[in-house]
mmCIF file of C-alpha atoms and ligand atoms in Angstrom:
data_model
loop_
_atom_site.group_PDB
_atom_site.id
_atom_site.type_symbol
_atom_site.label_atom_id
_atom_site.label_comp_id
_atom_site.label_asym_id
_atom_site.label_seq_id
_atom_site.Cartn_x
_atom_site.Cartn_y
_atom_site.Cartn_z
ATOM 1 C CA UNK A 1 -33.952 28.591 17.603
ATOM 2 C CA UNK A 2 -32.376 26.894 14.306
ATOM 3 C CA UNK A 3 -32.559 23.290 13.737
ATOM 4 C CA UNK A 4 -29.483 21.488 13.841
ATOM 5 C CA UNK A 5 -31.078 18.751 11.453
ATOM 6 C CA UNK A 6 -30.567 21.877 8.927
ATOM 7 C CA UNK A 7 -26.972 22.382 9.337
ATOM 8 C CA UNK A 8 -24.490 21.192 6.883
ATOM 9 C CA UNK A 9 -21.242 20.078 8.258
ATOM 10 C CA UNK A 10 -19.203 23.214 6.589
ATOM 11 C CA UNK A 11 -21.795 25.315 8.904
ATOM 12 C CA UNK A 12 -20.809 23.186 11.799
ATOM 13 C CA UNK A 13 -17.394 23.976 10.813
ATOM 14 C CA UNK A 14 -17.946 27.707 11.084
ATOM 15 C CA UNK A 15 -20.206 27.621 14.075
ATOM 16 C CA UNK A 16 -17.359 25.746 15.868
ATOM 17 C CA UNK A 17 -14.717 27.984 14.878
ATOM 18 C CA UNK A 18 -16.702 30.904 15.903
ATOM 19 C CA UNK A 19 -17.034 29.388 19.312
ATOM 20 C CA UNK A 20 -13.616 28.405 19.495
ATOM 21 C CA UNK A 21 -14.026 24.544 19.522
ATOM 22 C CA UNK A 22 -12.191 22.612 17.162
ATOM 23 C CA UNK A 23 -13.991 22.115 13.613
ATOM 24 C CA UNK A 24 -12.932 18.439 13.201
ATOM 25 C CA UNK A 25 -15.944 18.052 16.271
ATOM 26 C CA UNK A 26 -18.417 18.843 13.174
ATOM 27 C CA UNK A 27 -18.177 15.648 11.826
ATOM 28 C CA UNK A 28 -18.188 13.665 14.888
ATOM 29 C CA UNK A 29 -21.849 15.779 15.545
ATOM 30 C CA UNK A 30 -23.249 14.488 12.005
ATOM 31 C CA UNK A 31 -22.328 10.542 12.694
ATOM 32 C CA UNK A 32 -24.023 11.174 16.310
ATOM 33 C CA UNK A 33 -26.430 12.568 14.777
ATOM 34 C CA UNK A 34 -27.181 10.660 11.421
ATOM 35 C CA UNK A 35 -25.406 7.468 12.070
ATOM 36 C CA UNK A 36 -26.053 6.587 15.420
ATOM 37 C CA UNK A 37 -29.031 8.212 15.315
ATOM 38 C CA UNK A 38 -29.273 9.537 18.864
ATOM 39 C CA UNK A 39 -32.279 11.163 20.063
ATOM 40 C CA UNK A 40 -30.411 13.881 22.770
ATOM 41 C CA UNK A 41 -27.205 15.079 22.378
ATOM 42 C CA UNK A 42 -26.300 14.261 25.909
ATOM 43 C CA UNK A 43 -25.537 10.567 24.289
ATOM 44 C CA UNK A 44 -22.711 12.258 22.244
ATOM 45 C CA UNK A 45 -20.320 10.778 24.443
ATOM 46 C CA UNK A 46 -17.173 11.545 23.247
ATOM 47 C CA UNK A 47 -17.983 15.441 23.037
ATOM 48 C CA UNK A 48 -17.444 17.683 26.047
ATOM 49 C CA UNK A 49 -20.006 18.283 28.495
ATOM 50 C CA UNK A 50 -19.202 22.151 27.623
ATOM 51 C CA UNK A 51 -19.440 21.646 24.003
ATOM 52 C CA UNK A 52 -22.874 19.619 24.462
ATOM 53 C CA UNK A 53 -24.640 22.291 26.942
ATOM 54 C CA UNK A 54 -23.215 25.137 24.065
ATOM 55 C CA UNK A 55 -24.944 23.058 21.251
ATOM 56 C CA UNK A 56 -27.988 22.716 23.434
ATOM 57 C CA UNK A 57 -28.190 26.444 24.080
ATOM 58 C CA UNK A 58 -27.752 27.160 20.244
ATOM 59 C CA UNK A 59 -29.726 24.605 18.316
ATOM 60 C CA UNK A 60 -33.179 23.033 18.542
ATOM 61 C CA UNK A 61 -32.831 19.236 18.457
ATOM 62 C CA UNK A 62 -36.585 18.454 18.333
ATOM 63 C CA UNK A 63 -38.089 16.100 15.675
ATOM 64 C CA UNK A 64 -40.896 15.586 13.033
ATOM 65 C CA UNK A 65 -43.657 14.666 14.122
ATOM 66 C CA UNK A 66 -45.108 11.191 12.622
ATOM 67 C CA UNK A 67 -49.079 11.485 12.837
ATOM 68 C CA UNK A 68 -50.168 8.569 10.722
ATOM 69 C CA UNK A 69 -48.389 5.726 8.887
ATOM 70 C CA UNK A 70 -50.734 3.672 6.103
ATOM 71 C CA UNK A 71 -49.232 0.266 5.154
ATOM 72 C CA UNK A 72 -49.598 -1.064 1.970
ATOM 73 C CA UNK A 73 -47.671 -3.944 -0.008
ATOM 74 C CA UNK A 74 -43.990 -2.930 -0.351
ATOM 75 C CA UNK A 75 -45.082 0.509 0.333
ATOM 76 C CA UNK A 76 -45.909 2.873 3.645
ATOM 77 C CA UNK A 77 -46.832 6.078 3.708
ATOM 78 C CA UNK A 78 -45.929 8.777 6.538
ATOM 79 C CA UNK A 79 -48.174 12.002 7.238
ATOM 80 C CA UNK A 80 -45.827 14.166 9.315
ATOM 81 C CA UNK A 81 -46.921 17.366 11.546
ATOM 82 C CA UNK A 82 -44.874 20.300 11.258
ATOM 83 C CA UNK A 83 -44.251 22.809 14.158
ATOM 84 C CA UNK A 84 -46.919 24.961 12.725
ATOM 85 C CA UNK A 85 -49.356 22.317 12.591
ATOM 86 C CA UNK A 86 -48.865 22.101 8.765
ATOM 87 C CA UNK A 87 -49.111 18.610 7.150
ATOM 88 C CA UNK A 88 -46.769 16.949 4.800
ATOM 89 C CA UNK A 89 -46.143 13.267 3.493
ATOM 90 C CA UNK A 90 -43.321 11.172 2.639
ATOM 91 C CA UNK A 91 -43.625 7.823 0.852
ATOM 92 C CA UNK A 92 -41.595 4.698 1.456
ATOM 93 C CA UNK A 93 -41.370 2.243 -1.272
ATOM 94 C CA UNK A 94 -39.367 -1.113 -1.267
ATOM 95 C CA UNK A 95 -37.567 -1.781 -4.232
ATOM 96 C CA UNK A 96 -35.224 -4.871 -4.987
ATOM 97 C CA UNK A 97 -32.573 -2.667 -4.933
ATOM 98 C CA UNK A 98 -33.548 -0.967 -1.792
ATOM 99 C CA UNK A 99 -35.615 1.230 0.121
ATOM 100 C CA UNK A 100 -36.760 4.598 -1.696
ATOM 101 C CA UNK A 101 -38.191 7.586 0.054
ATOM 102 C CA UNK A 102 -40.454 10.156 -2.126
ATOM 103 C CA UNK A 103 -40.335 13.210 0.034
ATOM 104 C CA UNK A 104 -42.449 16.706 0.003
ATOM 105 C CA UNK A 105 -40.420 19.929 -0.415
ATOM 106 C CA UNK A 106 -42.982 22.462 0.254
ATOM 107 C CA UNK A 107 -46.333 22.942 1.975
ATOM 108 C CA UNK A 108 -48.542 22.888 -0.879
ATOM 109 C CA UNK A 109 -47.495 23.894 -4.320
ATOM 110 C CA UNK A 110 -48.282 26.627 -6.461
ATOM 111 C CA UNK A 111 -47.610 24.974 -9.710
ATOM 112 C CA UNK A 112 -51.134 24.265 -10.077
ATOM 113 C CA UNK A 113 -50.903 21.231 -12.800
ATOM 114 C CA UNK A 114 -54.572 20.237 -13.282
ATOM 115 C CA UNK A 115 -54.420 16.509 -12.607
ATOM 116 C CA UNK A 116 -51.938 17.063 -9.420
ATOM 117 C CA UNK A 117 -53.561 16.830 -5.949
ATOM 118 C CA UNK A 118 -51.159 18.447 -4.054
ATOM 119 C CA UNK A 119 -51.549 21.628 -6.408
ATOM 120 C CA UNK A 120 -55.139 22.239 -5.097
ATOM 121 C CA UNK A 121 -53.731 23.596 -2.043
ATOM 122 C CA UNK A 122 -51.868 26.938 -2.783
ATOM 123 C CA UNK A 123 -47.899 27.073 -1.336
ATOM 124 C CA UNK A 124 -48.152 28.278 2.185
ATOM 125 C CA UNK A 125 -44.420 27.979 2.563
ATOM 126 C CA UNK A 126 -41.363 26.277 1.610
ATOM 127 C CA UNK A 127 -40.024 23.453 3.904
ATOM 128 C CA UNK A 128 -36.996 24.578 5.694
ATOM 129 C CA UNK A 129 -33.624 22.509 5.267
ATOM 130 C CA UNK A 130 -34.321 20.215 8.243
ATOM 131 C CA UNK A 131 -38.201 19.761 7.445
ATOM 132 C CA UNK A 132 -36.751 17.664 4.511
ATOM 133 C CA UNK A 133 -33.708 15.858 6.055
ATOM 134 C CA UNK A 134 -35.770 14.657 9.051
ATOM 135 C CA UNK A 135 -38.531 12.789 6.971
ATOM 136 C CA UNK A 136 -35.375 10.529 5.852
ATOM 137 C CA UNK A 137 -34.015 10.354 9.154
ATOM 138 C CA UNK A 138 -37.430 9.849 11.364
ATOM 139 C CA UNK A 139 -38.404 6.995 8.477
ATOM 140 C CA UNK A 140 -34.795 5.376 8.964
ATOM 141 C CA UNK A 141 -35.290 5.558 12.715
ATOM 142 C CA UNK A 142 -39.081 4.304 12.935
ATOM 143 C CA UNK A 143 -38.515 1.366 10.115
ATOM 144 C CA UNK A 144 -35.115 0.496 11.506
ATOM 145 C CA UNK A 145 -34.182 0.279 7.756
ATOM 146 C CA UNK A 146 -31.466 1.809 5.505
ATOM 147 C CA UNK A 147 -33.020 4.596 2.838
ATOM 148 C CA UNK A 148 -30.704 3.724 -0.214
ATOM 149 C CA UNK A 149 -32.836 6.336 -2.501
ATOM 150 C CA UNK A 150 -34.602 9.534 -2.267
ATOM 151 C CA UNK A 151 -36.372 11.111 -4.691
ATOM 152 C CA UNK A 152 -37.754 14.478 -4.210
ATOM 153 C CA UNK A 153 -41.398 14.104 -5.688
ATOM 154 C CA UNK A 154 -43.506 14.735 -2.992
ATOM 155 C CA UNK A 155 -45.829 17.928 -2.568
ATOM 156 C CA UNK A 156 -44.155 21.009 -3.761
ATOM 157 C CA UNK A 157 -42.176 21.848 -6.376
ATOM 158 C CA UNK A 158 -38.320 21.450 -5.350
ATOM 159 C CA UNK A 159 -37.002 24.256 -7.611
ATOM 160 C CA UNK A 160 -39.026 26.604 -6.028
ATOM 161 C CA UNK A 161 -37.474 25.787 -3.163
ATOM 162 C CA UNK A 162 -33.981 25.868 -4.768
ATOM 163 C CA UNK A 163 -31.400 26.867 -1.750
ATOM 164 C CA UNK A 164 -33.148 24.461 0.601
ATOM 165 C CA UNK A 165 -33.000 21.561 -1.729
ATOM 166 C CA UNK A 166 -29.401 22.132 -2.468
ATOM 167 C CA UNK A 167 -28.581 22.066 1.236
ATOM 168 C CA UNK A 168 -30.768 19.008 2.062
ATOM 169 C CA UNK A 169 -29.055 17.216 -0.704
ATOM 170 C CA UNK A 170 -25.553 18.443 0.905
ATOM 171 C CA UNK A 171 -26.649 16.966 4.100
ATOM 172 C CA UNK A 172 -27.878 13.546 3.281
ATOM 173 C CA UNK A 173 -25.473 12.857 0.693
ATOM 174 C CA UNK A 174 -22.088 13.168 3.048
ATOM 175 C CA UNK A 175 -20.481 10.068 4.063
ATOM 176 C CA UNK A 176 -20.988 10.795 7.859
ATOM 177 C CA UNK A 177 -24.513 12.195 7.388
ATOM 178 C CA UNK A 178 -27.149 9.624 5.877
ATOM 179 C CA UNK A 179 -24.446 8.994 3.156
ATOM 180 C CA UNK A 180 -26.862 8.573 0.262
ATOM 181 C CA UNK A 181 -25.009 8.490 -2.804
ATOM 182 C CA UNK A 182 -25.808 11.229 -5.163
ATOM 183 C CA UNK A 183 -26.585 8.890 -8.101
ATOM 184 C CA UNK A 184 -28.993 7.513 -5.834
ATOM 185 C CA UNK A 185 -30.808 10.800 -5.272
ATOM 186 C CA UNK A 186 -33.539 12.175 -8.044
ATOM 187 C CA UNK A 187 -35.004 15.710 -8.138
ATOM 188 C CA UNK A 188 -38.276 16.453 -10.039
ATOM 189 C CA UNK A 189 -38.796 19.488 -11.271
ATOM 190 C CA UNK A 190 -42.171 20.625 -13.448
ATOM 191 C CA UNK A 191 -39.894 22.720 -15.595
ATOM 192 C CA UNK A 192 -38.577 25.926 -14.143
ATOM 193 C CA UNK A 193 -36.044 26.577 -16.451
ATOM 194 C CA UNK A 194 -33.731 29.279 -14.947
ATOM 195 C CA UNK A 195 -33.422 26.929 -12.028
ATOM 196 C CA UNK A 196 -32.310 24.172 -14.761
ATOM 197 C CA UNK A 197 -29.352 26.240 -15.663
ATOM 198 C CA UNK A 198 -28.840 26.610 -12.064
ATOM 199 C CA UNK A 199 -28.490 22.906 -11.395
ATOM 200 C CA UNK A 200 -25.881 22.600 -14.232
ATOM 201 C CA UNK A 201 -23.767 23.885 -11.508
ATOM 202 C CA UNK A 202 -24.787 22.186 -8.809
ATOM 203 C CA UNK A 203 -21.461 20.150 -8.155
ATOM 204 C CA UNK A 204 -23.154 16.647 -7.261
ATOM 205 C CA UNK A 205 -24.000 13.945 -9.355
ATOM 206 C CA UNK A 206 -27.544 13.845 -8.461
ATOM 207 C CA UNK A 207 -30.393 12.690 -10.889
ATOM 208 C CA UNK A 208 -32.702 15.134 -12.950
ATOM 209 C CA UNK A 209 -36.479 14.053 -13.735
ATOM 210 C CA UNK A 210 -38.674 16.413 -15.788
ATOM 211 C CA UNK A 211 -42.350 16.238 -15.448
ATOM 212 C CA UNK A 212 -43.254 16.836 -19.161
ATOM 213 C CA UNK A 213 -46.784 15.229 -19.892
ATOM 214 C CA UNK A 214 -47.406 16.403 -22.985
ATOM 215 C CA UNK A 215 -45.207 16.255 -26.349
ATOM 216 C CA UNK A 216 -46.816 19.886 -27.228
ATOM 217 C CA UNK A 217 -47.379 23.562 -25.999
ATOM 218 C CA UNK A 218 -51.064 23.518 -26.419
ATOM 219 C CA UNK A 219 -51.876 20.420 -24.250
ATOM 220 C CA UNK A 220 -49.097 21.165 -21.733
ATOM 221 C CA UNK A 221 -50.458 24.379 -21.469
ATOM 222 C CA UNK A 222 -54.069 22.776 -20.660
ATOM 223 C CA UNK A 223 -51.992 20.484 -17.870
ATOM 224 C CA UNK A 224 -49.544 22.830 -16.589
ATOM 225 C CA UNK A 225 -49.658 26.393 -16.200
ATOM 226 C CA UNK A 226 -45.851 26.667 -16.289
ATOM 227 C CA UNK A 227 -46.053 25.506 -19.882
ATOM 228 C CA UNK A 228 -47.208 29.286 -20.127
ATOM 229 C CA UNK A 229 -44.323 30.994 -18.535
ATOM 230 C CA UNK A 230 -41.672 28.818 -19.977
ATOM 231 C CA UNK A 231 -42.492 27.003 -23.696
ATOM 232 C CA UNK A 232 -41.173 23.742 -24.489
ATOM 233 C CA UNK A 233 -38.715 24.867 -26.901
ATOM 234 C CA UNK A 234 -37.021 27.097 -23.595
ATOM 235 C CA UNK A 235 -37.706 23.796 -21.395
ATOM 236 C CA UNK A 236 -35.784 21.484 -23.466
ATOM 237 C CA UNK A 237 -33.038 23.749 -24.723
ATOM 238 C CA UNK A 238 -32.083 24.184 -21.273
ATOM 239 C CA UNK A 239 -32.188 20.397 -20.668
ATOM 240 C CA UNK A 240 -29.911 19.837 -23.897
ATOM 241 C CA UNK A 241 -27.670 22.212 -22.307
ATOM 242 C CA UNK A 242 -27.813 20.221 -18.795
ATOM 243 C CA UNK A 243 -27.300 16.942 -20.628
ATOM 244 C CA UNK A 244 -24.495 18.536 -22.463
ATOM 245 C CA UNK A 245 -22.737 20.343 -19.490
ATOM 246 C CA UNK A 246 -23.334 17.331 -16.832
ATOM 247 C CA UNK A 247 -23.113 14.417 -19.094
ATOM 248 C CA UNK A 248 -25.822 12.992 -17.155
ATOM 249 C CA UNK A 249 -28.907 11.115 -18.471
ATOM 250 C CA UNK A 250 -32.681 13.021 -17.941
ATOM 251 C CA UNK A 251 -36.101 11.450 -16.797
ATOM 252 C CA UNK A 252 -39.092 12.497 -18.419
ATOM 253 C CA UNK A 253 -41.958 11.913 -16.459
ATOM 254 C CA UNK A 254 -45.340 11.272 -18.568
ATOM 255 C CA UNK A 255 -48.415 10.501 -16.692
ATOM 256 C CA UNK A 256 -50.731 8.961 -18.762
ATOM 257 C CA UNK A 257 -54.220 10.373 -19.070
ATOM 258 C CA UNK A 258 -57.203 8.607 -20.376
ATOM 259 C CA UNK A 259 -58.179 10.550 -23.917
ATOM 260 C CA UNK A 260 -55.935 13.750 -23.046
ATOM 261 C CA UNK A 261 -52.846 12.658 -23.770
ATOM 262 C CA UNK A 262 -52.334 8.964 -24.529
ATOM 263 C CA UNK A 263 -52.713 8.666 -28.133
ATOM 264 C CA UNK A 264 -50.897 7.512 -31.236
ATOM 265 C CA UNK A 265 -50.178 10.889 -32.348
ATOM 266 C CA UNK A 266 -48.779 11.876 -28.807
ATOM 267 C CA UNK A 267 -46.400 9.087 -28.613
ATOM 268 C CA UNK A 268 -45.245 9.960 -32.326
ATOM 269 C CA UNK A 269 -44.999 13.424 -31.459
ATOM 270 C CA UNK A 270 -43.019 12.459 -28.492
ATOM 271 C CA UNK A 271 -40.638 10.648 -29.753
ATOM 272 C CA UNK A 272 -40.003 13.481 -32.311
ATOM 273 C CA UNK A 273 -39.289 15.741 -29.472
ATOM 274 C CA UNK A 274 -36.704 13.200 -27.583
ATOM 275 C CA UNK A 275 -35.248 11.821 -30.227
ATOM 276 C CA UNK A 276 -31.159 11.664 -30.353
ATOM 277 C CA UNK A 277 -31.380 12.855 -26.661
ATOM 278 C CA UNK A 278 -29.906 11.151 -23.636
ATOM 279 C CA UNK A 279 -32.763 10.490 -22.029
ATOM 280 C CA UNK A 280 -35.377 8.147 -20.844
ATOM 281 C CA UNK A 281 -39.091 7.998 -20.511
ATOM 282 C CA UNK A 282 -40.840 7.055 -17.569
ATOM 283 C CA UNK A 283 -44.295 6.360 -18.065
ATOM 284 C CA UNK A 284 -46.940 6.864 -15.185
ATOM 285 C CA UNK A 285 -50.021 5.386 -14.871
ATOM 286 C CA UNK A 286 -51.876 7.917 -13.309
ATOM 287 C CA UNK A 287 -53.451 7.809 -9.646
ATOM 288 C CA UNK A 288 -57.130 8.544 -9.679
ATOM 289 C CA UNK A 289 -58.258 10.984 -7.256
ATOM 290 C CA UNK A 290 -61.772 11.684 -5.689
ATOM 291 C CA UNK A 291 -61.476 15.552 -6.689
ATOM 292 C CA UNK A 292 -60.112 15.506 -10.328
ATOM 293 C CA UNK A 293 -61.936 14.185 -12.902
ATOM 294 C CA UNK A 294 -59.015 12.597 -15.211
ATOM 295 C CA UNK A 295 -58.844 8.998 -15.417
ATOM 296 C CA UNK A 296 -55.764 6.632 -15.852
ATOM 297 C CA UNK A 297 -55.299 5.256 -19.486
ATOM 298 C CA UNK A 298 -56.536 1.500 -19.996
ATOM 299 C CA UNK A 299 -53.624 -0.713 -19.809
ATOM 300 C CA UNK A 300 -54.016 -1.522 -23.914
ATOM 301 C CA UNK A 301 -53.180 2.153 -24.481
ATOM 302 C CA UNK A 302 -50.440 2.578 -22.145
ATOM 303 C CA UNK A 303 -48.675 -1.219 -23.528
ATOM 304 C CA UNK A 304 -49.239 0.585 -27.305
ATOM 305 C CA UNK A 305 -48.093 4.070 -25.971
ATOM 306 C CA UNK A 306 -44.709 2.234 -24.799
ATOM 307 C CA UNK A 307 -44.137 0.063 -27.716
ATOM 308 C CA UNK A 308 -44.633 3.146 -30.383
ATOM 309 C CA UNK A 309 -41.659 4.859 -28.130
ATOM 310 C CA UNK A 310 -39.506 1.838 -27.896
ATOM 311 C CA UNK A 311 -39.892 1.020 -31.754
ATOM 312 C CA UNK A 312 -38.809 4.348 -32.003
ATOM 313 C CA UNK A 313 -35.624 3.767 -30.085
ATOM 314 C CA UNK A 314 -36.804 6.131 -27.101
ATOM 315 C CA UNK A 315 -35.386 4.134 -23.568
ATOM 316 C CA UNK A 316 -38.833 3.916 -21.852
ATOM 317 C CA UNK A 317 -39.993 2.332 -18.686
ATOM 318 C CA UNK A 318 -43.639 2.136 -16.945
ATOM 319 C CA UNK A 319 -43.518 3.107 -13.701
ATOM 320 C CA UNK A 320 -43.923 0.149 -11.295
ATOM 321 C CA UNK A 321 -46.864 0.694 -8.799
ATOM 322 C CA UNK A 322 -47.112 1.242 -5.361
ATOM 323 C CA UNK A 323 -49.735 3.933 -3.929
ATOM 324 C CA UNK A 324 -52.781 2.743 -5.549
ATOM 325 C CA UNK A 325 -54.243 1.127 -2.292
ATOM 326 C CA UNK A 326 -53.147 3.900 0.030
ATOM 327 C CA UNK A 327 -54.054 7.015 -1.537
ATOM 328 C CA UNK A 328 -50.230 7.202 -2.304
ATOM 329 C CA UNK A 329 -50.389 9.606 -5.268
ATOM 330 C CA UNK A 330 -48.854 13.270 -4.302
ATOM 331 C CA UNK A 331 -50.990 15.114 -1.698
ATOM 332 C CA UNK A 332 -53.761 12.784 -1.600
ATOM 333 C CA UNK A 333 -52.957 11.842 2.057
ATOM 334 C CA UNK A 334 -52.642 15.259 3.318
ATOM 335 C CA UNK A 335 -55.861 16.117 1.423
ATOM 336 C CA UNK A 336 -57.875 13.376 3.148
ATOM 337 C CA UNK A 337 -56.692 14.627 6.583
ATOM 338 C CA UNK A 338 -56.926 17.926 5.999
ATOM 339 C CA UNK A 339 -60.441 17.773 4.059
ATOM 340 C CA UNK A 340 -59.390 20.677 1.309
HETATM 341 N N1 SAH B 401 -43.471 19.521 -8.418
HETATM 342 C C1 SAH B 401 -42.691 18.421 -8.993
HETATM 343 C C2 SAH B 401 -42.270 17.185 -8.232
HETATM 344 C C3 SAH B 401 -43.810 16.588 -7.352
HETATM 345 S S1 SAH B 401 -44.963 16.116 -8.095
HETATM 346 C C4 SAH B 401 -42.864 18.345 -10.326
HETATM 347 O O1 SAH B 401 -43.807 18.346 -11.225
HETATM 348 O O2 SAH B 401 -42.148 17.127 -10.936
HETATM 349 C C5 SAH B 401 -43.873 14.499 -8.635
HETATM 350 C C6 SAH B 401 -44.544 13.548 -9.916
HETATM 351 O O3 SAH B 401 -45.787 13.158 -9.454
HETATM 352 C C7 SAH B 401 -44.608 14.927 -11.120
HETATM 353 O O4 SAH B 401 -44.009 13.952 -12.509
HETATM 354 C C8 SAH B 401 -46.210 14.692 -11.176
HETATM 355 O O5 SAH B 401 -46.545 15.277 -12.110
HETATM 356 C C9 SAH B 401 -46.863 13.477 -10.714
HETATM 357 N N2 SAH B 401 -48.339 13.138 -10.133
HETATM 358 C C10 SAH B 401 -49.183 14.379 -9.503
HETATM 359 N N3 SAH B 401 -50.329 13.605 -9.515
HETATM 360 C C11 SAH B 401 -50.103 12.512 -9.971
HETATM 361 C C12 SAH B 401 -51.214 11.742 -9.739
HETATM 362 N N4 SAH B 401 -52.339 11.438 -9.150
HETATM 363 N N5 SAH B 401 -50.670 10.155 -10.560
HETATM 364 C C13 SAH B 401 -49.454 9.989 -10.862
HETATM 365 N N6 SAH B 401 -48.608 10.948 -10.568
HETATM 366 C C14 SAH B 401 -48.825 11.928 -10.276
#
């Protein structure tokens, strides 16, 4: 049976017309599910008994199970068990501007970035829309806090699950849904170029982040196999088009790996690549993991790298760290649980 949490307002409207109920109830259902956060549709007291019975017949209302919660300072990590017993994780961060949740989009990941824990396990399947919506909903219910920001940066490559992530965004953004502002939603991709072009047409003002991690193809290919399919030239061209057409600023993520991509020459190359673009760079101190050999750059190297970008007119920030004490790097909790 299909989950109610995977349905957009439009889907519900179509469903209601089909079964000869007023379309208007679609928004009511959303309000009950996402704002009042009822655990049983029987609590939706202003829907007729008949409609409630019908909804129960046609949809599943079951929830994702939170198997484990790890708490650190200003950060909590949640391990979920899915219907087919697979595991995924989400990380909740307390910022001064609100609560931000990092969600997973797939079970496993096929992108194979050499520094990434998630990619050690091949993609098993895409997450369904409801499995993404429920990561947000269940954590709001558990913490009784409002999540104001969502980043799709957990396990998986969101653009390899394009259709579902766009529907997910539609649901969480809806004013009667979780009402998370489009500008507070960020999708992070390793650079699936055709999907970046598709995303230009996506009619929501969500943010795009691109995992760059290297300023040239030789190095990028070593770190990210996707660079063999889409070289930097093509990637940068698609991003230019995205910026031109949407008028939105793009974020480039750049993990600093000790001795690999963190030297002065890399910083200068990066300046050349990005100069004049409406973009900013988010430098990420690498979260070391036991299975992989990379090390995080030294603080001084990070500071130097930052300075070079800054001096050359590139907007740059160093990502604030959250997850170090709780293995919050992408995929780490899952891999500790499953020991693969
Ligand atoms: N597949 C998407 C989203 C998931 S990864 C993407 O590639 O963007 C989210 C971000 O976390 C990426 O920038 C990824 O490169 C980064 N990341 C992966 N492992 C990390 C680690 N151990 N420490 C810090 N960042 C990491």
